[in-house]
Amino acid sequence: ERDEIFLNEKVNKDSSDILTEDEFEILCSSFENAIHERQPFLSMDPESILSFEELKPTLIKSDMANSNLRNQLNYEINSHETHFITQFDPLSQMDTRPLIQLIEKFGSQIYEYWKERKIEVNGYEIFPQLRFERPGEKEEIDPYVCFRRREVRHPRKTRRIDILNSQRLRSLHQELKNTRELALLIAKRENVSLNWINDELKIFNQRVQVKNLKRSLNISGEDDDLINHKRKRPIIFTIEQREAELKKAELKRAAAAAAAAKAKNNKKNNQLDDKSSSRLSKQQQQQLLQQQEQQQQNAIKSESGKQLIPASSSVSSQPITSHVYVKLPSSKIPDIVLEEVDALLNSKEKNARKFVQE
């Protein structure tokens, strides 16, 4: 009630640019979030609250982060809406202006009013919030306290527990990524279906206009283009059918590759056979030449053998004698001076005596 009185009597009174209740609540909630970020312990000294000029950069920064996130989602979904909102945003934001415009036009005036109310509640939240137990305090009597703390004995940390926790975090992260991708795909599908419905509506309206125009001008002719023909129902493939088709395609590719490899091998074998046949023909020619040469040599040998037969018969008629000892001529006997045995023994005795005496 107090906010409504301030909004109607001081902000929107005698002004063409009216601030709605939704926009007023958006401004107040943005002030609350910015103060909670910049001054989390404001309840210790409520009078030290920041001014509007000091808080303005934080407000713009938070709005830029939200707008960038929405623009990114809008781009990923392939949507072309200028004012993009999600299901988590209230429907009232469809008609609201951007936060930056509200801050520039009404920021200073609304902030002064909100600042007074913030000081009145000693720096705590203006809007009603759930009550929690504060650290170091136990409020067992107050029935409005939510989520009371329990003294739990902390388990002993071990390497095994750390590994399990890390695995759970990884699996949770992967599941969140999968859900995000699924949500984006669903949003894209719904956006495509919505665009298709809008296109169908445009076509229908244009057909109605064409029909009215033809009737007014008394134009008669074929109206096939003005009739909405039934479309064939699209065939929906399941994941199993798609996998089976992919397997069939892979088998066909493998069979084609095997056939190509077989044809290539056959071609190589044919080339090798041609080469081997040419080599065999060359070898046969060489063998024929060698046989002819050998025949000529045999003929020559046979003729020479006939001429040598009488000479060999005369030589074979003489008796063959063999001697064990061969008498060498005097010129081939070596001149060696042989010493006598007595002289050798005498020289050895002399040498032994000299050795003993020394």
Coordinates of C-alpha atoms in Angstrom, one line a residue:
E1 CA 0.0 0.0 0.0
R2 CA 2.8 2.4 0.9
D3 CA 4.5 1.6 -2.4
E4 CA 1.3 2.2 -4.4
I5 CA 0.7 5.6 -2.8
F6 CA 4.3 6.6 -3.6
L7 CA 4.0 5.4 -7.1
N8 CA 0.7 7.0 -7.9
E9 CA 1.1 10.3 -6.1
K10 CA 4.8 11.1 -6.6
V11 CA 6.1 9.2 -9.6
N12 CA 3.2 9.0 -12.0
K13 CA 1.4 12.2 -11.0
D14 CA 1.3 14.8 -13.8
S15 CA 3.6 12.8 -16.1
S16 CA 3.1 11.3 -19.5
D17 CA 5.7 8.5 -19.0
I18 CA 4.0 6.2 -16.5
L19 CA 6.0 3.7 -14.4
T20 CA 4.1 0.4 -14.0
E21 CA 4.0 -1.7 -10.8
D22 CA 6.0 -4.4 -12.5
E23 CA 8.7 -2.0 -13.5
F24 CA 8.7 -0.5 -10.0
E25 CA 9.2 -4.0 -8.5
I26 CA 12.0 -4.8 -11.0
L27 CA 13.9 -1.6 -10.0
C28 CA 13.5 -2.4 -6.3
S29 CA 14.7 -6.0 -6.7
S30 CA 17.7 -4.8 -8.7
F31 CA 18.6 -2.3 -5.9
E32 CA 18.3 -5.1 -3.4
N33 CA 20.6 -7.5 -5.3
A34 CA 23.1 -4.8 -6.0
I35 CA 23.3 -3.7 -2.3
H36 CA 23.5 -7.3 -1.2
E37 CA 26.5 -7.7 -3.5
R38 CA 28.3 -4.5 -2.6
Q39 CA 27.3 -4.3 1.1
P40 CA 26.5 -7.7 2.5
F41 CA 26.9 -6.5 6.1
L42 CA 24.8 -3.4 5.8
S43 CA 22.8 -4.4 8.9
M44 CA 25.8 -3.5 11.1
D45 CA 25.7 0.2 10.0
P46 CA 22.5 1.0 7.9
E47 CA 23.4 4.7 7.6
S48 CA 26.5 3.9 5.5
I49 CA 24.4 2.8 2.5
L50 CA 25.8 3.7 -0.9
S51 CA 24.4 6.5 -3.0
F52 CA 22.7 6.0 -6.3
E53 CA 25.7 7.2 -8.3
E54 CA 28.0 4.7 -6.5
L55 CA 25.6 1.8 -7.0
K56 CA 24.7 2.6 -10.7
P57 CA 27.7 0.7 -12.3
T58 CA 26.8 -2.4 -10.4
L59 CA 23.2 -2.2 -11.6
I60 CA 24.2 -1.7 -15.2
K61 CA 26.7 -4.6 -15.0
S62 CA 24.1 -7.0 -13.6
D63 CA 21.6 -6.0 -16.3
M64 CA 24.3 -6.5 -19.0
A65 CA 25.0 -10.0 -17.8
N66 CA 21.3 -10.9 -17.9
S67 CA 20.8 -9.4 -21.3
N68 CA 23.9 -11.1 -22.7
L69 CA 22.7 -14.5 -21.4
R70 CA 19.3 -14.0 -23.0
N71 CA 20.8 -12.8 -26.2
Q72 CA 23.0 -15.9 -26.3
L73 CA 20.0 -18.2 -25.7
N74 CA 18.1 -16.4 -28.4
Y75 CA 21.0 -16.9 -30.8
E76 CA 21.4 -20.6 -30.0
I77 CA 17.7 -21.3 -30.5
N78 CA 17.7 -19.3 -33.8
S79 CA 14.9 -17.1 -32.6
H80 CA 14.4 -13.6 -33.9
E81 CA 12.4 -12.1 -31.1
T82 CA 13.5 -8.6 -29.9
H83 CA 12.3 -9.1 -26.3
F84 CA 13.3 -12.6 -25.4
I85 CA 12.1 -14.2 -22.1
T86 CA 12.3 -17.7 -20.7
Q87 CA 9.8 -19.8 -18.7
F88 CA 11.5 -18.7 -15.5
D89 CA 10.7 -15.1 -16.2
P90 CA 7.2 -13.8 -15.3
L91 CA 4.8 -13.0 -18.1
S92 CA 4.6 -9.4 -16.8
Q93 CA 8.1 -8.8 -18.2
M94 CA 6.7 -9.0 -21.7
D95 CA 5.4 -5.4 -21.5
T96 CA 8.2 -4.0 -19.4
R97 CA 11.0 -1.8 -20.6
P98 CA 14.7 -2.7 -20.3
L99 CA 16.3 -2.1 -17.0
I100 CA 18.8 0.4 -18.3
Q101 CA 16.0 2.7 -19.5
L102 CA 14.3 2.4 -16.2
I103 CA 17.5 3.3 -14.3
E104 CA 18.1 6.3 -16.5
K105 CA 14.6 7.7 -16.2
F106 CA 13.4 6.7 -12.7
G107 CA 16.5 5.3 -11.0
S108 CA 17.4 8.2 -8.7
Q109 CA 13.9 9.0 -7.6
I110 CA 13.0 5.4 -6.8
Y111 CA 16.3 4.8 -5.1
E112 CA 15.8 7.6 -2.6
Y113 CA 12.5 6.1 -1.6
W114 CA 13.9 2.6 -1.4
K115 CA 16.9 3.9 0.6
E116 CA 14.6 5.3 3.3
R117 CA 12.8 2.1 3.6
K118 CA 16.1 0.1 3.8
I119 CA 17.3 2.3 6.7
E120 CA 14.0 1.9 8.5
V121 CA 14.4 -1.9 8.5
N122 CA 18.0 -1.6 9.8
G123 CA 19.6 -2.8 6.6
Y124 CA 17.7 -6.0 6.3
E125 CA 15.5 -7.1 3.4
I126 CA 12.4 -4.9 2.7
F127 CA 10.5 -7.7 1.0
P128 CA 9.5 -10.6 3.3
Q129 CA 12.0 -13.4 3.2
L130 CA 12.2 -16.8 4.8
R131 CA 13.8 -16.8 8.2
F132 CA 16.9 -18.9 8.8
E133 CA 19.1 -19.6 11.8
R134 CA 22.0 -17.2 11.9
P135 CA 25.5 -18.4 12.5
G136 CA 26.3 -18.6 16.2
E137 CA 22.6 -18.4 17.3
K138 CA 20.1 -21.1 18.0
E139 CA 16.5 -20.1 17.9
E140 CA 14.7 -23.2 19.0
I141 CA 11.7 -21.2 20.3
D142 CA 10.8 -19.2 17.2
P143 CA 8.4 -21.4 15.1
Y144 CA 9.0 -19.3 11.9
V145 CA 12.6 -20.3 11.5
C146 CA 13.1 -22.5 8.5
F147 CA 15.8 -25.1 7.9
R148 CA 17.3 -25.4 11.3
R149 CA 20.9 -26.5 11.5
R150 CA 21.8 -29.9 12.8
E151 CA 25.1 -30.9 14.4
V152 CA 26.4 -33.6 12.2
R153 CA 29.6 -35.5 12.8
H154 CA 31.7 -35.0 9.7
P155 CA 33.0 -38.2 8.2
R156 CA 36.7 -38.8 8.0
K157 CA 38.1 -37.8 4.6
T158 CA 40.0 -40.4 2.7
R159 CA 41.4 -40.8 -0.7
R160 CA 38.6 -43.2 -1.6
I161 CA 35.9 -40.7 -0.6
D162 CA 37.6 -38.0 -2.6
I163 CA 37.7 -40.2 -5.7
L164 CA 34.0 -41.1 -5.3
N165 CA 33.1 -37.4 -4.9
S166 CA 35.1 -36.4 -8.0
Q167 CA 33.4 -39.1 -10.0
R168 CA 30.0 -38.0 -8.9
L169 CA 30.8 -34.4 -9.7
R170 CA 31.9 -35.4 -13.2
S171 CA 28.8 -37.5 -13.8
L172 CA 26.6 -34.7 -12.6
H173 CA 28.4 -32.2 -14.8
Q174 CA 27.9 -34.5 -17.8
E175 CA 24.2 -35.0 -17.0
L176 CA 23.7 -31.3 -16.8
K177 CA 25.4 -30.8 -20.1
N178 CA 23.2 -33.4 -21.7
T179 CA 20.0 -31.9 -20.2
R180 CA 21.1 -28.5 -21.5
E181 CA 21.7 -29.9 -25.0
L182 CA 18.3 -31.6 -24.9
A183 CA 16.5 -28.5 -23.8
L184 CA 18.2 -26.5 -26.6
L185 CA 17.2 -29.1 -29.2
I186 CA 13.6 -29.1 -27.9
A187 CA 13.5 -25.3 -28.0
K188 CA 14.9 -25.3 -31.6
R189 CA 12.3 -27.9 -32.6
E190 CA 9.4 -25.9 -31.1
N191 CA 10.7 -22.7 -32.7
V192 CA 10.8 -24.4 -36.1
S193 CA 7.3 -25.7 -35.7
L194 CA 6.1 -22.2 -34.6
N195 CA 7.6 -20.6 -37.7
W196 CA 6.0 -23.3 -39.8
I197 CA 2.6 -22.6 -38.3
N198 CA 3.1 -18.8 -38.9
D199 CA 4.0 -19.4 -42.5
E200 CA 1.0 -21.6 -43.0
L201 CA -1.2 -18.9 -41.6
K202 CA 0.3 -16.3 -43.9
I203 CA -0.3 -18.6 -46.9
F204 CA -3.9 -19.2 -45.9
N205 CA -4.6 -15.4 -45.5
Q206 CA -3.0 -14.7 -48.9
R207 CA -5.1 -17.5 -50.5
V208 CA -8.3 -15.9 -49.0
Q209 CA -7.3 -12.6 -50.5
V210 CA -6.6 -14.1 -53.9
K211 CA -10.0 -15.9 -53.8
N212 CA -11.9 -12.6 -53.0
L213 CA -10.0 -10.8 -55.7
K214 CA -10.8 -13.4 -58.3
R215 CA -14.5 -13.3 -57.3
S216 CA -14.6 -9.5 -57.5
L217 CA -13.0 -9.6 -61.0
N218 CA -15.0 -12.6 -62.3
I219 CA -11.9 -14.6 -63.0
S220 CA -12.5 -18.3 -63.6
G221 CA -9.7 -20.8 -63.8
E222 CA -8.0 -23.5 -62.0
D223 CA -7.8 -23.2 -58.2
D224 CA -5.2 -25.9 -57.5
D225 CA -2.8 -23.3 -56.1
L226 CA -5.5 -22.1 -53.7
I227 CA -6.3 -25.5 -52.2
N228 CA -4.3 -26.7 -49.3
H229 CA -3.2 -30.2 -50.4
K230 CA -2.7 -32.9 -48.0
R231 CA 0.9 -33.4 -47.2
K232 CA 2.4 -36.8 -46.8
R233 CA 3.0 -37.8 -43.3
P234 CA 6.7 -37.7 -42.5
I235 CA 8.3 -41.1 -41.8
I236 CA 9.6 -41.1 -38.3
F237 CA 12.7 -43.2 -37.8
T238 CA 13.5 -44.6 -34.4
I239 CA 17.1 -44.8 -33.1
E240 CA 17.2 -48.5 -33.7
Q241 CA 16.0 -48.1 -37.3
R242 CA 18.6 -45.4 -37.9
E243 CA 21.4 -47.5 -36.5
A244 CA 20.2 -50.5 -38.7
E245 CA 20.3 -48.2 -41.8
L246 CA 23.8 -47.0 -40.8
K247 CA 25.0 -50.5 -40.5
K248 CA 23.6 -51.4 -43.9
A249 CA 25.3 -48.4 -45.5
E250 CA 28.6 -49.4 -43.8
L251 CA 28.2 -53.0 -45.1
K252 CA 27.5 -51.7 -48.6
R253 CA 30.6 -49.5 -48.5
A254 CA 32.7 -52.4 -47.2
A255 CA 31.4 -54.7 -50.0
A256 CA 32.1 -52.0 -52.6
A257 CA 35.6 -51.5 -51.2
A258 CA 36.2 -55.3 -51.3
A259 CA 35.0 -55.6 -54.9
A260 CA 37.3 -52.7 -55.9
A261 CA 40.3 -54.3 -54.1
K262 CA 39.5 -57.7 -55.8
A263 CA 39.3 -56.1 -59.2
K264 CA 42.6 -54.3 -58.5
N265 CA 44.3 -57.6 -57.5
N266 CA 42.9 -59.4 -60.6
K267 CA 44.4 -56.7 -62.8
K268 CA 47.7 -57.0 -61.0
N269 CA 47.7 -60.8 -61.4
N270 CA 46.9 -60.5 -65.1
Q271 CA 49.8 -58.1 -65.6
L272 CA 52.1 -60.5 -63.7
D273 CA 50.9 -63.4 -65.9
D274 CA 51.6 -61.4 -69.1
K275 CA 55.1 -60.6 -67.8
S276 CA 55.8 -64.2 -66.8
S277 CA 54.6 -65.5 -70.2
S278 CA 56.9 -63.0 -72.0
R279 CA 59.7 -64.2 -69.7
L280 CA 59.0 -67.8 -70.5
S281 CA 59.0 -67.2 -74.2
K282 CA 62.4 -65.5 -73.9
Q283 CA 63.8 -68.4 -71.9
Q284 CA 62.5 -70.9 -74.4
Q285 CA 64.3 -69.0 -77.2
Q286 CA 67.5 -69.0 -75.2
Q287 CA 67.2 -72.8 -74.5
L288 CA 66.8 -73.5 -78.2
L289 CA 69.9 -71.4 -79.0
Q290 CA 71.9 -73.3 -76.4
Q291 CA 70.7 -76.6 -77.8
Q292 CA 71.8 -75.6 -81.3
E293 CA 75.2 -74.5 -80.1
Q294 CA 75.6 -77.7 -78.1
Q295 CA 74.7 -79.8 -81.1
Q296 CA 77.3 -77.9 -83.2
Q297 CA 80.0 -78.5 -80.6
N298 CA 79.2 -82.2 -80.3
A299 CA 79.5 -82.5 -84.1
I300 CA 82.9 -80.8 -84.0
K301 CA 84.1 -83.0 -81.2
S302 CA 83.0 -86.1 -83.0
E303 CA 85.0 -85.2 -86.1
S304 CA 88.1 -84.4 -84.0
G305 CA 87.8 -87.7 -82.1
K306 CA 87.8 -89.7 -85.4
Q307 CA 91.1 -88.0 -86.4
L308 CA 92.8 -88.7 -83.0
I309 CA 91.9 -92.4 -82.8
P310 CA 95.0 -93.9 -84.7
A311 CA 97.5 -91.8 -82.7
S312 CA 96.0 -92.9 -79.4
S313 CA 96.1 -96.5 -80.5
S314 CA 99.8 -96.4 -81.2
V315 CA 100.5 -94.8 -77.8
S316 CA 98.4 -97.4 -76.0
S317 CA 100.4 -100.3 -77.5
Q318 CA 103.5 -99.3 -75.5
P319 CA 103.8 -101.0 -72.0
I320 CA 103.1 -98.7 -69.1
T321 CA 105.7 -98.9 -66.3
S322 CA 105.5 -97.2 -62.8
H323 CA 108.5 -96.6 -60.4
V324 CA 108.2 -96.0 -56.6
Y325 CA 111.5 -94.2 -56.3
V326 CA 112.5 -91.3 -58.5
K327 CA 116.1 -90.7 -59.2
L328 CA 116.9 -87.0 -59.1
P329 CA 119.7 -85.5 -61.0
S330 CA 122.7 -84.1 -59.2
S331 CA 121.8 -80.6 -60.0
K332 CA 118.6 -80.8 -57.9
I333 CA 120.2 -82.3 -54.8
P334 CA 120.7 -79.6 -52.1
D335 CA 124.2 -79.0 -50.6
I336 CA 123.7 -79.7 -46.9
V337 CA 126.7 -80.1 -44.5
L338 CA 125.7 -82.9 -42.0
E339 CA 127.4 -82.9 -38.6
E340 CA 128.4 -86.1 -36.8
V341 CA 126.7 -87.3 -33.6
D342 CA 130.0 -87.3 -31.6
A343 CA 130.7 -83.7 -32.4
L344 CA 127.2 -82.7 -31.3
L345 CA 127.5 -84.5 -28.0
N346 CA 130.9 -82.9 -27.3
S347 CA 129.6 -79.4 -27.9
K348 CA 126.7 -80.0 -25.5
E349 CA 128.9 -81.2 -22.7
K350 CA 131.2 -78.1 -23.1
N351 CA 128.2 -75.8 -22.9
A352 CA 126.9 -77.6 -19.8
R353 CA 130.3 -77.3 -18.0
K354 CA 130.5 -73.6 -18.8
F355 CA 127.0 -73.0 -17.4
V356 CA 127.9 -74.9 -14.2
Q357 CA 131.2 -73.0 -13.7
E358 CA 129.5 -69.7 -14.2

